[in-house]
GROMACS .gro file of C-alpha atoms in nm:
model
  353
    1MET     CA    1   8.091  10.746  10.543
    2LYS     CA    2   8.167  10.653  10.185
    3PHE     CA    3   8.228  10.297  10.062
    4GLN     CA    4   8.473  10.139   9.819
    5VAL     CA    5   8.511   9.791   9.674
    6LEU     CA    6   8.872   9.671   9.634
    7SER     CA    7   9.014   9.385   9.430
    8ILE     CA    8   9.379   9.288   9.421
    9ILE     CA    9   9.271   9.023   9.166
   10ASN     CA   10   9.366   8.711   9.360
   11HIS     CA   11   9.449   8.419   9.134
   12ALA     CA   12   9.503   8.127   9.368
   13PRO     CA   13   9.324   7.791   9.343
   14HIS     CA   14   8.989   7.784   9.520
   15PRO     CA   15   9.072   7.708   9.884
   16LEU     CA   16   8.829   7.415   9.902
   17THR     CA   17   8.798   7.274   9.549
   18GLY     CA   18   9.146   7.352   9.416
   19GLU     CA   19   8.999   7.487   9.092
   20LEU     CA   20   9.183   7.775   8.929
   21ALA     CA   21   8.976   8.011   8.717
   22PRO     CA   22   9.121   8.117   8.381
   23ALA     CA   23   9.290   8.455   8.397
   24ALA     CA   24   9.048   8.601   8.142
   25ASP     CA   25   8.754   8.499   8.360
   26ARG     CA   26   8.904   8.667   8.667
   27PHE     CA   27   8.949   8.993   8.476
   28ALA     CA   28   8.592   8.968   8.349
   29ASP     CA   29   8.471   8.918   8.705
   30VAL     CA   30   8.656   9.228   8.828
   31VAL     CA   31   8.506   9.448   8.557
   32ALA     CA   32   8.157   9.306   8.600
   33VAL     CA   33   8.165   9.348   8.978
   34GLY     CA   34   8.290   9.705   8.929
   35GLU     CA   35   7.984   9.776   8.714
   36GLU     CA   36   7.760   9.626   8.982
   37ALA     CA   37   7.932   9.831   9.252
   38GLU     CA   38   7.840  10.149   9.064
   39ARG     CA   39   7.480  10.030   9.017
   40LEU     CA   40   7.453   9.955   9.390
   41GLY     CA   41   7.572  10.301   9.490
   42PHE     CA   42   7.925  10.235   9.611
   43GLU     CA   43   8.128  10.551   9.574
   44ALA     CA   44   8.455  10.393   9.459
   45TYR     CA   45   8.611  10.083   9.307
   46ALA     CA   46   8.982  10.009   9.349
   47VAL     CA   47   9.227   9.774   9.180
   48GLY     CA   48   9.550   9.676   9.350
   49GLU     CA   49   9.900   9.635   9.209
   50ARG     CA   50  10.102   9.320   9.275
   51HIS     CA   51  10.405   9.192   9.086
   52ALA     CA   52  10.465   8.871   9.281
   53GLY     CA   53  10.248   8.599   9.427
   54ALA     CA   54   9.912   8.461   9.320
   55PHE     CA   55   9.767   8.779   9.172
   56LEU     CA   56   9.678   8.920   8.830
   57SER     CA   57   9.707   9.288   8.921
   58SER     CA   58  10.045   9.372   8.769
   59SER     CA   59   9.879   9.618   8.528
   60PRO     CA   60   9.610   9.811   8.717
   61THR     CA   61   9.605  10.085   8.453
   62ALA     CA   62   9.471   9.839   8.196
   63VAL     CA   63   9.202   9.709   8.431
   64LEU     CA   64   9.102  10.059   8.540
   65GLY     CA   65   9.082  10.159   8.176
   66ALA     CA   66   8.829   9.881   8.116
   67LEU     CA   67   8.635   9.995   8.422
   68ALA     CA   68   8.644  10.357   8.308
   69ALA     CA   69   8.489  10.253   7.977
   70ARG     CA   70   8.211  10.053   8.146
   71THR     CA   71   8.117  10.298   8.423
   72SER     CA   72   8.028  10.665   8.438
   73ARG     CA   73   8.006  10.784   8.801
   74ILE     CA   74   8.206  10.567   9.039
   75LYS     CA   75   8.549  10.685   9.156
   76LEU     CA   76   8.835  10.465   9.034
   77LEU     CA   77   9.123  10.414   9.276
   78THR     CA   78   9.435  10.205   9.306
   79GLY     CA   79   9.515   9.987   9.600
   80VAL     CA   80   9.807  10.053   9.592
   81THR     CA   81  10.019  10.204   9.315
   82VAL     CA   82  10.366  10.076   9.401
   83VAL     CA   83  10.533  10.404   9.317
   84ALA     CA   84  10.861  10.294   9.481
   85ILE     CA   85  10.934  10.052   9.194
   86LEU     CA   86  10.792  10.261   8.910
   87ASP     CA   87  10.910  10.554   8.697
   88PRO     CA   88  10.719  10.865   8.815
   89VAL     CA   89  10.711  11.000   8.459
   90ARG     CA   90  10.531  10.684   8.343
   91VAL     CA   91  10.296  10.697   8.644
   92ALA     CA   92  10.212  11.060   8.572
   93GLU     CA   93  10.139  10.984   8.205
   94ASP     CA   94   9.940  10.663   8.260
   95TYR     CA   95   9.712  10.788   8.535
   96ALA     CA   96   9.660  11.131   8.378
   97THR     CA   97   9.545  10.942   8.067
   98LEU     CA   98   9.302  10.742   8.280
   99ASP     CA   99   9.194  11.062   8.450
  100GLN     CA  100   9.106  11.212   8.112
  101ILE     CA  101   8.928  10.899   7.990
  102SER     CA  102   8.722  10.878   8.311
  103ARG     CA  103   8.667  11.258   8.318
  104GLY     CA  104   8.828  11.314   8.653
  105ARG     CA  105   8.735  10.995   8.841
  106ILE     CA  106   9.090  10.870   8.912
  107GLU     CA  107   9.255  10.882   9.253
  108LEU     CA  108   9.577  10.706   9.352
  109VAL     CA  109   9.669  10.524   9.668
  110VAL     CA  110  10.049  10.505   9.668
  111GLY     CA  111  10.258  10.268   9.876
  112LYS     CA  112  10.566  10.052   9.873
  113GLY     CA  113  10.356   9.738   9.825
  114ALA     CA  114  10.287   9.445  10.054
  115GLU     CA  115  10.422   9.153   9.850
  116ALA     CA  116  10.782   9.048   9.910
  117GLY     CA  117  10.989   9.012   9.594
  118HIS     CA  118  10.895   9.300   9.368
  119PHE     CA  119  11.202   9.510   9.450
  120ASP     CA  120  11.428   9.228   9.329
  121LEU     CA  121  11.209   9.185   9.021
  122PHE     CA  122  11.272   9.546   8.921
  123GLY     CA  123  11.640   9.540   9.016
  124LEU     CA  124  11.599   9.769   9.317
  125ASP     CA  125  11.747   9.755   9.665
  126GLU     CA  126  11.466   9.674   9.911
  127SER     CA  127  11.664   9.827  10.196
  128ARG     CA  128  11.615  10.166  10.019
  129GLN     CA  129  11.240  10.121   9.979
  130TRP     CA  130  11.140  10.429  10.179
  131ASP     CA  131  11.399  10.649  10.006
  132LEU     CA  132  11.262  10.526   9.674
  133GLN     CA  133  10.906  10.591   9.785
  134LYS     CA  134  10.969  10.945   9.902
  135GLU     CA  135  11.174  11.062   9.605
  136LYS     CA  136  10.947  10.910   9.342
  137TYR     CA  137  10.627  11.033   9.503
  138GLU     CA  138  10.759  11.386   9.537
  139LEU     CA  139  10.859  11.389   9.170
  140LEU     CA  140  10.510  11.263   9.075
  141ARG     CA  141  10.358  11.553   9.274
  142ARG     CA  142  10.563  11.804   9.079
  143LEU     CA  143  10.487  11.648   8.742
  144TRP     CA  144  10.112  11.678   8.805
  145ARG     CA  145  10.131  12.029   8.948
  146GLU     CA  146  10.394  12.195   8.728
  147GLU     CA  147  10.499  12.230   8.367
  148HIS     CA  148  10.856  12.269   8.238
  149VAL     CA  149  10.993  12.072   8.534
  150ASP     CA  150  11.366  12.070   8.607
  151TRP     CA  151  11.457  11.795   8.853
  152GLU     CA  152  11.754  11.594   8.980
  153GLY     CA  153  11.743  11.296   9.215
  154GLU     CA  154  11.909  10.970   9.306
  155PHE     CA  155  11.698  10.701   9.145
  156ARG     CA  156  11.636  10.812   8.786
  157PRO     CA  157  11.803  11.038   8.530
  158ALA     CA  158  11.758  11.412   8.570
  159LEU     CA  159  11.475  11.596   8.395
  160LYS     CA  160  11.510  11.922   8.206
  161ASP     CA  161  11.211  12.133   8.100
  162VAL     CA  162  10.968  11.836   8.115
  163THR     CA  163  10.592  11.867   8.087
  164THR     CA  164  10.417  11.531   8.099
  165VAL     CA  165  10.117  11.477   7.875
  166PRO     CA  166   9.831  11.449   7.897
  167ARG     CA  167   9.774  11.683   8.185
  168PRO     CA  168   9.524  11.562   8.447
  169TYR     CA  169   9.158  11.624   8.370
  170ALA     CA  170   9.087  11.897   8.628
  171GLY     CA  171   9.398  11.948   8.834
  172PRO     CA  172   9.612  11.684   9.004
  173PRO     CA  173   9.415  11.378   9.120
  174ARG     CA  174   9.396  11.320   9.494
  175VAL     CA  175   9.672  11.090   9.617
  176TRP     CA  176   9.624  10.881   9.932
  177HIS     CA  177   9.915  10.712  10.110
  178GLY     CA  178   9.865  10.344  10.183
  179SER     CA  179   9.989  10.236  10.524
  180ALA     CA  180   9.998   9.886  10.672
  181THR     CA  181  10.277   9.861  10.928
  182SER     CA  182  10.522  10.151  10.907
  183LEU     CA  183  10.509  10.512  11.022
  184ASN     CA  184  10.689  10.621  10.705
  185SER     CA  185  10.375  10.645  10.490
  186PRO     CA  186  10.175  10.840  10.751
  187GLU     CA  187  10.469  11.076  10.786
  188LEU     CA  188  10.494  11.136  10.411
  189ALA     CA  189  10.118  11.188  10.387
  190ALA     CA  190  10.120  11.433  10.676
  191GLU     CA  191  10.413  11.627  10.536
  192HIS     CA  192  10.228  11.699  10.211
  193GLY     CA  193   9.880  11.735  10.359
  194ASP     CA  194   9.759  11.423  10.179
  195PRO     CA  195   9.502  11.169  10.302
  196LEU     CA  196   9.594  10.835  10.462
  197PHE     CA  197   9.460  10.494  10.360
  198THR     CA  198   9.531  10.237  10.627
  199ALA     CA  199   9.521   9.869  10.530
  200ASN     CA  200   9.319   9.754  10.833
  201ALA     CA  201   9.335   9.404  10.684
  202ILE     CA  202   9.543   9.167  10.895
  203GLN     CA  203   9.653   9.302  11.233
  204PRO     CA  204   9.441   9.396  11.537
  205ARG     CA  205   9.284   9.741  11.512
  206GLU     CA  206   9.523   9.890  11.770
  207ALA     CA  207   9.811   9.855  11.524
  208TYR     CA  208   9.629  10.064  11.264
  209ALA     CA  209   9.504  10.313  11.524
  210LYS     CA  210   9.869  10.384  11.608
  211LEU     CA  211   9.944  10.470  11.244
  212ILE     CA  212   9.638  10.695  11.218
  213ALA     CA  213   9.715  10.876  11.545
  214HIS     CA  214  10.070  10.944  11.423
  215TYR     CA  215   9.934  11.075  11.094
  216ARG     CA  216   9.690  11.315  11.259
  217GLU     CA  217   9.954  11.443  11.502
  218ARG     CA  218  10.210  11.501  11.227
  219PHE     CA  219   9.949  11.645  10.987
  220GLU     CA  220   9.886  11.930  11.230
  221ALA     CA  221  10.256  11.962  11.318
  222HIS     CA  222  10.330  12.025  10.949
  223GLY     CA  223  10.094  12.322  10.960
  224HIS     CA  224   9.788  12.168  10.796
  225ASP     CA  225   9.435  12.220  10.923
  226PRO     CA  226   9.353  11.904  11.124
  227ALA     CA  227   8.995  11.921  10.997
  228GLU     CA  228   9.133  11.845  10.649
  229ALA     CA  229   9.300  11.517  10.752
  230ARG     CA  230   9.118  11.243  10.560
  231VAL     CA  231   9.147  10.875  10.653
  232ALA     CA  232   9.031  10.557  10.481
  233ALA     CA  233   9.041  10.201  10.611
  234GLY     CA  234   9.045   9.865  10.441
  235SER     CA  235   8.913   9.534  10.572
  236GLY     CA  236   9.018   9.172  10.563
  237GLY     CA  237   8.729   9.052  10.348
  238LEU     CA  238   8.349   9.062  10.356
  239LEU     CA  239   8.118   8.765  10.421
  240ILE     CA  240   7.754   8.829  10.520
  241ALA     CA  241   7.502   8.586  10.669
  242ASP     CA  242   7.173   8.629  10.852
  243THR     CA  243   7.330   8.540  11.187
  244ALA     CA  244   7.674   8.485  11.337
  245GLU     CA  245   7.593   8.114  11.368
  246GLU     CA  246   7.506   8.093  10.999
  247ALA     CA  247   7.825   8.281  10.907
  248VAL     CA  248   8.033   8.026  11.098
  249ARG     CA  249   7.843   7.731  10.952
  250ARG     CA  250   7.851   7.864  10.597
  251TYR     CA  251   8.200   8.012  10.578
  252LYS     CA  252   8.420   7.847  10.842
  253ASP     CA  253   8.586   7.595  10.611
  254LEU     CA  254   8.623   7.851  10.333
  255TYR     CA  255   8.775   8.121  10.555
  256GLU     CA  256   9.016   7.893  10.739
  257ALA     CA  257   9.129   7.715  10.422
  258ARG     CA  258   9.209   8.052  10.262
  259VAL     CA  259   9.407   8.157  10.570
  260ARG     CA  260   9.610   7.834  10.553
  261GLN     CA  261   9.660   7.881  10.180
  262SER     CA  262   9.791   8.237  10.217
  263PHE     CA  263  10.004   8.174  10.527
  264LYS     CA  264  10.372   8.253  10.463
  265PRO     CA  265  10.592   8.061  10.709
  266GLN     CA  266  10.903   8.247  10.593
  267LEU     CA  267  10.743   8.571  10.711
  268VAL     CA  268  10.635   8.459  11.058
  269GLY     CA  269  10.677   8.750  11.296
  270LYS     CA  270  10.688   9.012  11.020
  271ALA     CA  271  10.389   9.240  11.069
  272GLY     CA  272  10.146   9.277  10.784
  273TYR     CA  273  10.185   8.938  10.617
  274ASN     CA  274  10.012   8.665  10.822
  275THR     CA  275   9.685   8.725  11.000
  276PRO     CA  276   9.676   8.623  11.367
  277PHE     CA  277   9.301   8.556  11.327
  278ARG     CA  278   9.336   8.197  11.208
  279THR     CA  279   8.982   8.078  11.292
  280ILE     CA  280   8.660   8.235  11.172
  281GLU     CA  281   8.544   8.274  11.530
  282ASP     CA  282   8.853   8.483  11.610
  283ALA     CA  283   8.805   8.686  11.293
  284ILE     CA  284   8.443   8.764  11.379
  285ALA     CA  285   8.525   8.853  11.738
  286GLY     CA  286   8.830   9.071  11.695
  287GLY     CA  287   8.972   9.070  11.345
  288PRO     CA  288   8.944   9.336  11.075
  289GLN     CA  289   8.748   9.090  10.862
  290LEU     CA  290   8.384   9.193  10.810
  291ILE     CA  291   8.216   8.858  10.871
  292GLY     CA  292   7.882   8.791  11.034
  293SER     CA  293   7.531   8.932  11.038
  294PRO     CA  294   7.457   9.278  10.898
  295GLN     CA  295   7.428   9.416  11.252
  296GLN     CA  296   7.763   9.267  11.353
  297ILE     CA  297   7.928   9.426  11.051
  298ILE     CA  298   7.761   9.761  11.120
  299ASP     CA  299   7.885   9.748  11.478
  300LYS     CA  300   8.237   9.659  11.369
  301ILE     CA  301   8.262   9.939  11.112
  302LEU     CA  302   8.125  10.193  11.360
  303GLY     CA  303   8.372  10.059  11.615
  304TYR     CA  304   8.652  10.129  11.368
  305HIS     CA  305   8.508  10.474  11.310
  306GLU     CA  306   8.505  10.554  11.679
  307LEU     CA  307   8.878  10.480  11.688
  308TYR     CA  308   8.988  10.586  11.338
  309ARG     CA  309   8.740  10.867  11.252
  310HIS     CA  310   8.769  10.754  10.892
  311ASP     CA  311   8.579  10.886  10.592
  312LEU     CA  312   8.601  10.588  10.358
  313GLN     CA  313   8.556  10.216  10.426
  314SER     CA  314   8.689   9.967  10.173
  315VAL     CA  315   8.549   9.614  10.138
  316THR     CA  316   8.676   9.312   9.949
  317VAL     CA  317   8.446   9.035   9.823
  318ASP     CA  318   8.671   8.827   9.597
  319SER     CA  319   8.943   8.720   9.841
  320PHE     CA  320   8.779   8.397   9.964
  321GLY     CA  321   8.685   8.236   9.634
  322LEU     CA  322   8.321   8.348   9.604
  323SER     CA  323   8.170   8.321   9.257
  324ARG     CA  324   8.076   8.636   9.068
  325ALA     CA  325   7.711   8.585   9.157
  326GLU     CA  326   7.799   8.542   9.525
  327GLN     CA  327   8.012   8.855   9.518
  328VAL     CA  328   7.730   9.059   9.370
  329GLU     CA  329   7.481   8.917   9.620
  330THR     CA  330   7.718   9.010   9.904
  331LEU     CA  331   7.760   9.365   9.776
  332GLN     CA  332   7.384   9.403   9.733
  333ARG     CA  333   7.322   9.299  10.093
  334PHE     CA  334   7.591   9.539  10.208
  335ALA     CA  335   7.445   9.823  10.001
  336GLU     CA  336   7.090   9.763  10.125
  337GLU     CA  337   7.134   9.648  10.487
  338ILE     CA  338   7.463   9.798  10.609
  339ALA     CA  339   7.573  10.104  10.411
  340PRO     CA  340   7.265  10.324  10.475
  341ILE     CA  341   7.291  10.286  10.851
  342VAL     CA  342   7.666  10.351  10.861
  343ARG     CA  343   7.632  10.651  10.630
  344LYS     CA  344   7.375  10.799  10.866
  345GLU     CA  345   7.575  10.729  11.183
  346ALA     CA  346   7.913  10.838  11.041
  347PRO     CA  347   7.858  11.123  10.792
  348THR     CA  348   8.144  11.265  10.587
  349THR     CA  349   8.191  11.537  10.327
  350LEU     CA  350   8.447  11.335  10.128
  351TRP     CA  351   8.367  11.362   9.755
  352ASP     CA  352   8.070  11.589   9.816
  353ALA     CA  353   8.028  11.849   9.544
   0.00000   0.00000   0.00000
């Protein structure tokens, strides 16, 4: 298995102290932790895209550009690129530029986005979100694979003899399809033979297993070799302690305060927004959160793998308000005590030369 660190650049007050870090400090933390992730041997670092809520990730291209300049080996991903609200021509240009700067280290995870409100912000009809997603993604595919593109669609003006520049560094970057609650993204990924990146962040694992099973079934039905179906999985945050008891003692107040802080009463009953794992004990026992001793986290990831057969596991260390030093310490423990065992037990050829 390969491992990725993800930040959606949360910018909410600390759940216990109420302190709010300056925006410039949060960006500095993201870049610094990305550098540490490369040093520690993580294969990828991802930056999300949010245009509403308590986040600073409205411009992932800028943040990834800073990371590209400060790193040399680590893959740089998005998490996700909200292609449904963006102009595919602009997406093709921006990320091909990043692909050139990073010398081929860019990969996209595309999705409709998880934060309510961004369709209104961009003057788009949310009820057409999946139509927007499909049309814009399919245009992006063509722009990266073809030159002199002629195209007509519903959601942007027609193109005539268009070749976007720059071209990608060494062919079109891999594009994953982010999936949290709907079968639409797995279907689109399967249709084009693309990999699937399931959120695995809030709901019980059975909900995500359903999405992955649909993807694998449809991947083969569309005529693709099932052995080529790649899957990645997120997680609901990473907190490591020597024992489960220490994890509860050390992180219970922090975890449960963050859950209360992020709870959206207006979205009760809408899958993918509010975690049902409201206590840390519930999160350790059955949630997608990676909380507990190293062995507990190993067992949980391998339990996911038994069900998901995934190639890439994503972890998040900045969602609970940990300081930069605490984030780096957490990633170091993961890299030294967890990752080697999981890599051995769940090998993959993803990103192998």
